[in-house]
Tab-separated table of C-alpha atoms and ligand atoms in Angstrom:
chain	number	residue	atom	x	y	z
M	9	UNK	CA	1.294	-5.268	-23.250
M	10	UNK	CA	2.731	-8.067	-21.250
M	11	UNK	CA	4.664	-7.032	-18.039
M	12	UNK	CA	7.525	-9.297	-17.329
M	13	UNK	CA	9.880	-6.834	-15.329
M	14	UNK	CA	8.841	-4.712	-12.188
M	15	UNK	CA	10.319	-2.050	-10.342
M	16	UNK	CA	8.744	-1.868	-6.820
M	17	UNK	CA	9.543	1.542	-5.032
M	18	UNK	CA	9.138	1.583	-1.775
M	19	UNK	CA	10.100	-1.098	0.606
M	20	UNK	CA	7.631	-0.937	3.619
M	21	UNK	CA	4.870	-2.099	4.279
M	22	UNK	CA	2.912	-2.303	1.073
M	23	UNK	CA	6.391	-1.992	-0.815
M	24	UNK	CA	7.636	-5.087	0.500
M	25	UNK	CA	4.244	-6.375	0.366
M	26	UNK	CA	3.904	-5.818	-3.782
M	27	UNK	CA	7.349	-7.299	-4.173
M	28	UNK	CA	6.655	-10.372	-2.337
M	29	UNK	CA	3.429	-10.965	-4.193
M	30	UNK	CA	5.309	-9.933	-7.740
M	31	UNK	CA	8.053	-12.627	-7.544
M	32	UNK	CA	5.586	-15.087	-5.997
M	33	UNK	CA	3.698	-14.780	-9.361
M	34	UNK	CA	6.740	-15.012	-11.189
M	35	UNK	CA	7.931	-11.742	-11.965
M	36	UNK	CA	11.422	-10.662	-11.939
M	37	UNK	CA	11.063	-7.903	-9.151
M	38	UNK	CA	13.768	-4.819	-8.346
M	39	UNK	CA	12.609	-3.398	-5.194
M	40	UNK	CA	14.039	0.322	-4.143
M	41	UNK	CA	14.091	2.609	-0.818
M	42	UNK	CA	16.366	5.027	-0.134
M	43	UNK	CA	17.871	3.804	2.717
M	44	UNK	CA	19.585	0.503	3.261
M	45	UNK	CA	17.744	-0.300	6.606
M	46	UNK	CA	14.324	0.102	5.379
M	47	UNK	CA	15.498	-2.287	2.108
M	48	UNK	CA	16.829	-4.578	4.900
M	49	UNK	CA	13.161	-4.411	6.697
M	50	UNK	CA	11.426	-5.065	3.638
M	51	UNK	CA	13.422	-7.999	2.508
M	52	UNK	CA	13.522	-9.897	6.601
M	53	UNK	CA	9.404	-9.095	6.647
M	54	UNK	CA	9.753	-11.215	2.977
M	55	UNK	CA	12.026	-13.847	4.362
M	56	UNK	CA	9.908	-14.197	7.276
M	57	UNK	CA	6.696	-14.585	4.939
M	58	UNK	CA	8.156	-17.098	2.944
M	59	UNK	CA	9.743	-19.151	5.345
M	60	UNK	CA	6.239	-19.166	7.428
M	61	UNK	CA	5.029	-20.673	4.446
M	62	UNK	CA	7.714	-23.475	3.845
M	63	UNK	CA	7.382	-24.345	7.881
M	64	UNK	CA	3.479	-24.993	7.066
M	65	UNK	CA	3.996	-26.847	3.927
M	66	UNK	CA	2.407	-24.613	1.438
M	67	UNK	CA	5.963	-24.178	-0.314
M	68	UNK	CA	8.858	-25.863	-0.997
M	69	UNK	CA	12.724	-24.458	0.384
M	70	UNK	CA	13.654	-24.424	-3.492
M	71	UNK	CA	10.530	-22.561	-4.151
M	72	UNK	CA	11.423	-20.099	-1.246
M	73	UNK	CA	14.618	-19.416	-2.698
M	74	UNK	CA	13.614	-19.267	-6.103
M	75	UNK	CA	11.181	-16.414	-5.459
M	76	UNK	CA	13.779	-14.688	-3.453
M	77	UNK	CA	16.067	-15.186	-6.442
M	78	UNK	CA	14.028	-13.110	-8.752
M	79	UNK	CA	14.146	-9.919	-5.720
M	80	UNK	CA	16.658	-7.502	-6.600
M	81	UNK	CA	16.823	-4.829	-3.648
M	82	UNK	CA	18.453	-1.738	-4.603
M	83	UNK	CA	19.297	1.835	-3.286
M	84	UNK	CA	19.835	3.270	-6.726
M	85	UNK	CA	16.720	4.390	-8.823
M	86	UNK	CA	18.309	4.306	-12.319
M	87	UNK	CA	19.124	0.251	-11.666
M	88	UNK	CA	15.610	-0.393	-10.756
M	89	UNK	CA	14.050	1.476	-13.089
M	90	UNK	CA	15.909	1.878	-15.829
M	91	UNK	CA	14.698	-2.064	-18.199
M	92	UNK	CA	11.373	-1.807	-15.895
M	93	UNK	CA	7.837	-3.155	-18.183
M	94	UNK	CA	6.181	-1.142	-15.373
M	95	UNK	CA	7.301	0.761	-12.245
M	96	UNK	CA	4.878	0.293	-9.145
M	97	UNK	CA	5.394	3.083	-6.611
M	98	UNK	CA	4.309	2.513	-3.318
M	99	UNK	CA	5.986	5.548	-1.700
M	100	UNK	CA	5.161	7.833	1.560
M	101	UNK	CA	1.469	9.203	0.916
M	102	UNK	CA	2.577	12.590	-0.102
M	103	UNK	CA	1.734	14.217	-3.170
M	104	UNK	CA	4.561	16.619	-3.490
M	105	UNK	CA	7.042	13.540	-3.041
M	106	UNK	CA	5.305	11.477	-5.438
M	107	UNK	CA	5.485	13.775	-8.032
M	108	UNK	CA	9.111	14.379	-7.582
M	109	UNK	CA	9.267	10.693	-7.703
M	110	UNK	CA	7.497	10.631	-11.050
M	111	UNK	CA	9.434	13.448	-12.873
M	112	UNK	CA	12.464	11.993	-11.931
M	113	UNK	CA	11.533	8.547	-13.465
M	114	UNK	CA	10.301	10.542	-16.708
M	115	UNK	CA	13.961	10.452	-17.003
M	116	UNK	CA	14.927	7.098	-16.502
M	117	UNK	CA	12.623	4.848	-18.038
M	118	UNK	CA	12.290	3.076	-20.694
M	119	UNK	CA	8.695	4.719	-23.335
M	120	UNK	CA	6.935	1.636	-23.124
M	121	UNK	CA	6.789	1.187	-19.368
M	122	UNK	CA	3.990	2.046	-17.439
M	123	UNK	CA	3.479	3.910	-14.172
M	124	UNK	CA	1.119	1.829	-11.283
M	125	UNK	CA	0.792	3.817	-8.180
M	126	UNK	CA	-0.794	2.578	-4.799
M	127	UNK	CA	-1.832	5.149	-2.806
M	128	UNK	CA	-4.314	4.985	-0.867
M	129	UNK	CA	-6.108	8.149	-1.559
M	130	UNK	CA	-4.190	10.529	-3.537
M	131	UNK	CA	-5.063	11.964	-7.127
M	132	UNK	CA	-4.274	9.971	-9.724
M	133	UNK	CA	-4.820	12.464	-12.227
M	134	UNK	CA	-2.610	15.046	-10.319
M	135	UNK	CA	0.156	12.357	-10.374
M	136	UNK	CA	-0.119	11.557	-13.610
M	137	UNK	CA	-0.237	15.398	-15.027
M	138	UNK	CA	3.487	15.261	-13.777
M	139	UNK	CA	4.925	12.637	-16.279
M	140	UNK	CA	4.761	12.253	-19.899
M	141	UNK	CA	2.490	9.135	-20.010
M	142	UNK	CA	-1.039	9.835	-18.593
M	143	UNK	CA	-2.293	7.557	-20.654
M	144	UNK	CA	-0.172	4.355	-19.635
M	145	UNK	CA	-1.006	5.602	-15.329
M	146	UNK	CA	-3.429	4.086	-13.289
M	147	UNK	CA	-3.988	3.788	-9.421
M	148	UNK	CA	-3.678	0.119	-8.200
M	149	UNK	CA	-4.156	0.007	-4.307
M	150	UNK	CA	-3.417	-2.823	-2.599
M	151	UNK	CA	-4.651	-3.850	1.074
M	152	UNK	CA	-2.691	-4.841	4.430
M	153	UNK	CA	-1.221	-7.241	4.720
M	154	UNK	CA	-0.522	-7.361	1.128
M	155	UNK	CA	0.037	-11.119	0.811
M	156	UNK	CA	-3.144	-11.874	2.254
M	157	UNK	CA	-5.612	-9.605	1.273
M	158	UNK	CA	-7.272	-10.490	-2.263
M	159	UNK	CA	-8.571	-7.210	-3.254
M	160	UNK	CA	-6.890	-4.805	-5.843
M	161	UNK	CA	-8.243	-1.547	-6.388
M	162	UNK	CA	-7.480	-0.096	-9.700
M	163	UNK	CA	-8.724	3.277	-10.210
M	164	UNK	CA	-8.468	5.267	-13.733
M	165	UNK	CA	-6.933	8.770	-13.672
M	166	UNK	CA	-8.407	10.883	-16.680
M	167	UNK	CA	-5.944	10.365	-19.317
M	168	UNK	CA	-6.007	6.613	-18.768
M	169	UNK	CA	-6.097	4.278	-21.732
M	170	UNK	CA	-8.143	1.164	-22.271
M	171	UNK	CA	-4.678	-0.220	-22.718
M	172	UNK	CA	-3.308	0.652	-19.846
M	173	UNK	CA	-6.648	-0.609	-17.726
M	174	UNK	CA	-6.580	-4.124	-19.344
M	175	UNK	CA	-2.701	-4.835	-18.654
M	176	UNK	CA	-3.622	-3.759	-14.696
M	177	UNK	CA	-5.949	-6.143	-14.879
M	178	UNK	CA	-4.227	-8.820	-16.132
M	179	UNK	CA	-1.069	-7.818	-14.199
M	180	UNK	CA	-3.461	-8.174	-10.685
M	181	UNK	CA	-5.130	-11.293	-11.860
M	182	UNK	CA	-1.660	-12.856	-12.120
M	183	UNK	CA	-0.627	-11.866	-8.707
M	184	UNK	CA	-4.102	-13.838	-7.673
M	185	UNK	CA	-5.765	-10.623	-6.798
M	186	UNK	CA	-9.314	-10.058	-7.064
M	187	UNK	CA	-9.735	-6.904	-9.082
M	188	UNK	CA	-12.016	-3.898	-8.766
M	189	UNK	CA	-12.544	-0.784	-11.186
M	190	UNK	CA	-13.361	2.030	-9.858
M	191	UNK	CA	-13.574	5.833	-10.927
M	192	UNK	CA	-11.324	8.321	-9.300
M	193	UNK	CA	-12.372	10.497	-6.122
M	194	UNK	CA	-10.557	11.572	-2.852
M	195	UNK	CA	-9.959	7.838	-1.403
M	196	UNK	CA	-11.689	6.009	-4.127
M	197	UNK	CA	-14.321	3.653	-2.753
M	198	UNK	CA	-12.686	1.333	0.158
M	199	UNK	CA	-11.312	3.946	2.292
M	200	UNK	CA	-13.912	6.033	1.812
M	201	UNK	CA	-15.542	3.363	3.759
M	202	UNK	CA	-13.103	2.184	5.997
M	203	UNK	CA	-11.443	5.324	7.376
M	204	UNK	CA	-14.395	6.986	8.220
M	205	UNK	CA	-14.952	4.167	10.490
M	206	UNK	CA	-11.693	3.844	11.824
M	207	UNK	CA	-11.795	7.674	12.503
M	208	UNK	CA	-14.792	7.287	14.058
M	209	UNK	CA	-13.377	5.211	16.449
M	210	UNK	CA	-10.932	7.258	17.259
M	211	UNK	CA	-13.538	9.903	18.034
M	212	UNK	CA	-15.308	6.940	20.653
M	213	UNK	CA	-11.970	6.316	22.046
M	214	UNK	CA	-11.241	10.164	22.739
M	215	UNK	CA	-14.705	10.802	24.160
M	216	UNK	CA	-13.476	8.190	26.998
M	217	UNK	CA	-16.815	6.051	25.295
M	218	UNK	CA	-15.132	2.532	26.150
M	219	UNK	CA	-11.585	1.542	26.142
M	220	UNK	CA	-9.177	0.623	23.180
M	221	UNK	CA	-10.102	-2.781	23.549
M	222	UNK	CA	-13.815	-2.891	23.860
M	223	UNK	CA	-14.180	-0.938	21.053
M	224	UNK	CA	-11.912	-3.196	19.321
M	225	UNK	CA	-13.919	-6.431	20.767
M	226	UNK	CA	-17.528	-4.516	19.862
M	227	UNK	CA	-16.529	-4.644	16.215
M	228	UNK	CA	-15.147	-7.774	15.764
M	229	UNK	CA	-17.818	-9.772	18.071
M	230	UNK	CA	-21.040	-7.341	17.106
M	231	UNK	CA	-20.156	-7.050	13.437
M	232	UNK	CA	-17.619	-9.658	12.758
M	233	UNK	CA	-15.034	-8.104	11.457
M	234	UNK	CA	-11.480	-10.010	11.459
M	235	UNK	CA	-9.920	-7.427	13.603
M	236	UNK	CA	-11.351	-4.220	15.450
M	237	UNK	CA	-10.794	-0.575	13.706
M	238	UNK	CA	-8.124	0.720	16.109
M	239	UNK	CA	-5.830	-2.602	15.856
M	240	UNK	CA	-6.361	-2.095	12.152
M	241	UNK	CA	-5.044	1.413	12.296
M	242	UNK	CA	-2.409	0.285	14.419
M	243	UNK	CA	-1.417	-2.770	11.544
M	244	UNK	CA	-2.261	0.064	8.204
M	245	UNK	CA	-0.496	2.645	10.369
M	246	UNK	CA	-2.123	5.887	11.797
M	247	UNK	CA	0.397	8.005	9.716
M	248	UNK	CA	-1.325	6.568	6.737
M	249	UNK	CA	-4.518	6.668	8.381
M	250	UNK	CA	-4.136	10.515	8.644
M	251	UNK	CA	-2.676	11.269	5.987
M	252	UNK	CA	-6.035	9.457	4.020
M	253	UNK	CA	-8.096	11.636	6.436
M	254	UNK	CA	-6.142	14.771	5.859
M	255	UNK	CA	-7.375	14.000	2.292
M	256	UNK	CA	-11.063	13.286	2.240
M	257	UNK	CA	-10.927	16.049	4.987
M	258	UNK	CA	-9.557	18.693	2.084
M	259	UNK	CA	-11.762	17.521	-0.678
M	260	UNK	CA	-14.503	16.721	0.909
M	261	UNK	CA	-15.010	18.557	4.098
M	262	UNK	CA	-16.338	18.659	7.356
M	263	UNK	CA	-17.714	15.276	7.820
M	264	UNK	CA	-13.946	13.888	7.351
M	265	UNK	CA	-12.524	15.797	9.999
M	266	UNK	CA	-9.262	13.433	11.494
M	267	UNK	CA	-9.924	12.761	15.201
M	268	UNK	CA	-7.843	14.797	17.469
M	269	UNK	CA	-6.761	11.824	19.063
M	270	UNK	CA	-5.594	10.185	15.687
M	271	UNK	CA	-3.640	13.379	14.744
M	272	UNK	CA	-1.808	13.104	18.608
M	273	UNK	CA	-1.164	9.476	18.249
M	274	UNK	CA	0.941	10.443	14.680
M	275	UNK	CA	2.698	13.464	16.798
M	276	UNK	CA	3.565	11.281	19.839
M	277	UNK	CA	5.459	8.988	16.797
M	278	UNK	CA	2.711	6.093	17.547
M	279	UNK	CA	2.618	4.968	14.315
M	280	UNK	CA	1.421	1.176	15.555
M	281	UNK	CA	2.847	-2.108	14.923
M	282	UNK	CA	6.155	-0.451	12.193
M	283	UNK	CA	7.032	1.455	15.205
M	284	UNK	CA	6.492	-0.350	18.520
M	285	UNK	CA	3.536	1.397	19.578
M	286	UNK	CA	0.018	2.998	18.305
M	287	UNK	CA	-3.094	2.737	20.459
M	288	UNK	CA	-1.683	-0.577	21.413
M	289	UNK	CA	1.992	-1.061	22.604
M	290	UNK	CA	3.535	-3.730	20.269
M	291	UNK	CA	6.856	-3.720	22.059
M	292	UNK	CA	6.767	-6.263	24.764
M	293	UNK	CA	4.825	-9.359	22.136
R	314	3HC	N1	2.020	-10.571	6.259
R	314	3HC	C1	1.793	-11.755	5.674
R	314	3HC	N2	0.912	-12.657	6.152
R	314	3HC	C2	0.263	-12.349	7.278
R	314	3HC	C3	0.474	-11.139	7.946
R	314	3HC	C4	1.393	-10.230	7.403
R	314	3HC	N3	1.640	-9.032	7.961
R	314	3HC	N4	-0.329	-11.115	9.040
R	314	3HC	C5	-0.997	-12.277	9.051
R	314	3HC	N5	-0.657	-13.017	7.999
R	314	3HC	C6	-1.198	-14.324	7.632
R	314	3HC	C7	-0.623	-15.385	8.520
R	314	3HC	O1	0.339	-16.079	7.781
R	314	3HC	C8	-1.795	-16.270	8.839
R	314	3HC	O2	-1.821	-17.396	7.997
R	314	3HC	P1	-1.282	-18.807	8.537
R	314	3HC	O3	-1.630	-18.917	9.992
R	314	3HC	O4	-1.994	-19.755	7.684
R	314	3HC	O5	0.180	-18.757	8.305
R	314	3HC	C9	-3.043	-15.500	8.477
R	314	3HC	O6	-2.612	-14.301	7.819
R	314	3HC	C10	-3.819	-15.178	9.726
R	314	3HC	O7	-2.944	-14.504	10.630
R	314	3HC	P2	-3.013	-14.592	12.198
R	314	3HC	O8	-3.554	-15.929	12.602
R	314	3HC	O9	-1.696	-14.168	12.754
R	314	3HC	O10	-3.991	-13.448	12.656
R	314	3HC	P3	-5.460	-13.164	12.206
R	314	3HC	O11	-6.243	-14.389	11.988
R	314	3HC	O12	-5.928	-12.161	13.177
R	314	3HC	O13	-5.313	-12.452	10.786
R	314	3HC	C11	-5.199	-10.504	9.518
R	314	3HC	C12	-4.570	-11.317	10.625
R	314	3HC	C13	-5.132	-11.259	8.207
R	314	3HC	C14	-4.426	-9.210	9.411
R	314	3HC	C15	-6.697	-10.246	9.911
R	314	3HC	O14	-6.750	-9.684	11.178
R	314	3HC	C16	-7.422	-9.350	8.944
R	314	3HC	O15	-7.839	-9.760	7.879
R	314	3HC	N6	-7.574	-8.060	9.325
R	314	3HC	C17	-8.193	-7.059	8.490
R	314	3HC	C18	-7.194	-6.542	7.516
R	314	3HC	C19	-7.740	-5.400	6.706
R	314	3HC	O16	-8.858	-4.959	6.857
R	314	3HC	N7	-6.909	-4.869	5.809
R	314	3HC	C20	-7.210	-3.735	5.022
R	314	3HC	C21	-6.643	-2.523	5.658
R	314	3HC	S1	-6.974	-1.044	4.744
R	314	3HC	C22	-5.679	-0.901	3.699
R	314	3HC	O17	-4.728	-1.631	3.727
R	314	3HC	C23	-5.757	0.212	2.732
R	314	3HC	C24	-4.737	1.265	3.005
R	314	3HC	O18	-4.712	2.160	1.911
R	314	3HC	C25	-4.993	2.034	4.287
């Protein structure tokens, strides 16, 4: 099936992120929240994307605005949704709310389109049982920051068809992803990974081990990574960070245990970088 229409919902960070890399690639792109300021974030962090890019030469003003041109933003569901090839729904990383989500778009759109979630953990299956198409759902997570990392995740829920798989694929291709199949457990395969690590560092930060930013500096200078694992959680977002946690933690048990210091850094509102402060303060930069 070829996907020339998509309805984004969700406007922070990965929302924005997926919409920006949609009409890049050509796509005409309606992008939804529910609340005018957080469609008014997504679309200045999009603005401010594209416009780094012009200032460095790797685009053109006219081909600034003409991406921007194909961005509809848009409180109302049934306008986003309802002429939509495929709906991508990159909503808060709760499974009761995404299946609201889902039942209410049973009713809105049209029977060929097809349902891409990004989550970064949750059941695809689960999500899918909730909706009329199994078949045409399939996980594709995306990485932070969106426009710059190249790896898609696309992850199969049960009932997913061939079909469905190969039009991902194509569909992440075209957005100049790198794509990656993988079969369907609590966090898939990359956060699996990842947020263990990141936990764990929250675990070395709250045993007083070494400060925020040694730990940080250890990883990047003794392993090489781009960025250490508590600046990451500060730029994913330690909401999202816990709430992947609180996942492998329920599935899988004991050795996924969230940090207590994660879980206080959530409850103190440190979210990171989206709200001004996580283990690092982000307000005075
Ligand atoms: N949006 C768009 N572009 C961005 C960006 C953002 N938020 N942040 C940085 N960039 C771009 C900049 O444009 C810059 O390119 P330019 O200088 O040519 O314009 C380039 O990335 C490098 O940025 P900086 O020089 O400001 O900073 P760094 O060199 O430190 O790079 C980084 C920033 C790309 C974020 C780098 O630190 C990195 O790769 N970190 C690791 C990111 C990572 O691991 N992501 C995965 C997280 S896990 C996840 O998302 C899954 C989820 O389910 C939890």
């Amino acid at each position: 099936m070829e996907i020339k229409k998509v309805c984004v919902l969700g406007a922070g960070l990965m929302g924005n992120g997926i919409t920006q890399v949609c009409a890049e690639a050509g796509f005409q792109v309606k992008m939804r929240d529910i609340e005018q300021r957080f469609i008014d974030n997504g679309m200045n962090t999009i603005t401010k994307n594209l416009s780094r890019d012009v200032q460095k030469g790797r685009k053109t003003q006219a081909q600034m605005d003409e991406i921007l041109a194909r961005i509809t933003p848009t409180l109302d569901l049934k306008e986003a949704a309802a002429d939509a090839d495929v709906v991508v729904e990159a909503v808060v990383e709760i499974m009761e709310l995404k299946k609201k989500v889902y039942a209410e778009l049973e009713t809105i759109v049209p029977d060929k389109c097809l349902f891409f979630t990004n989550t970064s953990g949750l059941s695809i299956t689960e999500m899918a049982a909730v909706t009329k198409r199994p078949d045409r759902f399939i996980g594709t997570h995306f990485f932070n920051p969106v426009p710059v990392m190249r790896l898609l995740e696309i992850i199969r829920g049960y009932e997913t068809s061939d079909e469905t798989l190969a039009t991902a694929k194509a569909w992440g291709e075209k957005l100049g992803k790198e794509c990656i199949v993988v079969k369907e457990a609590p966090a898939f395969v990359v956060n699996r990974i990842l947020c263990l690590m990141i936990n764990e560092a929250f675990f070395v930060l709250g045993e007083g081990l070494a400060s925020p930013e040694d730990i940080d500096k250890g990883m990047v200078l003794g392993c090489n990574h781009p960025i250490g694992p508590l600046a990451l959680s500060d730029l994913v977002g330690n909401d999202t960070m816990l709430h992947v946690m609180e996942g492998l933690h329920r599935e899988l048990g004991d050795k996924y245990r969230p940090a207590p210091l994660l879980v206080q850094l959530v409850r103190a509102g440190r979210f990171g970088r989206k709200s001004g402060k996580g283990v690092y303060d982000y307000t005075a930069k």
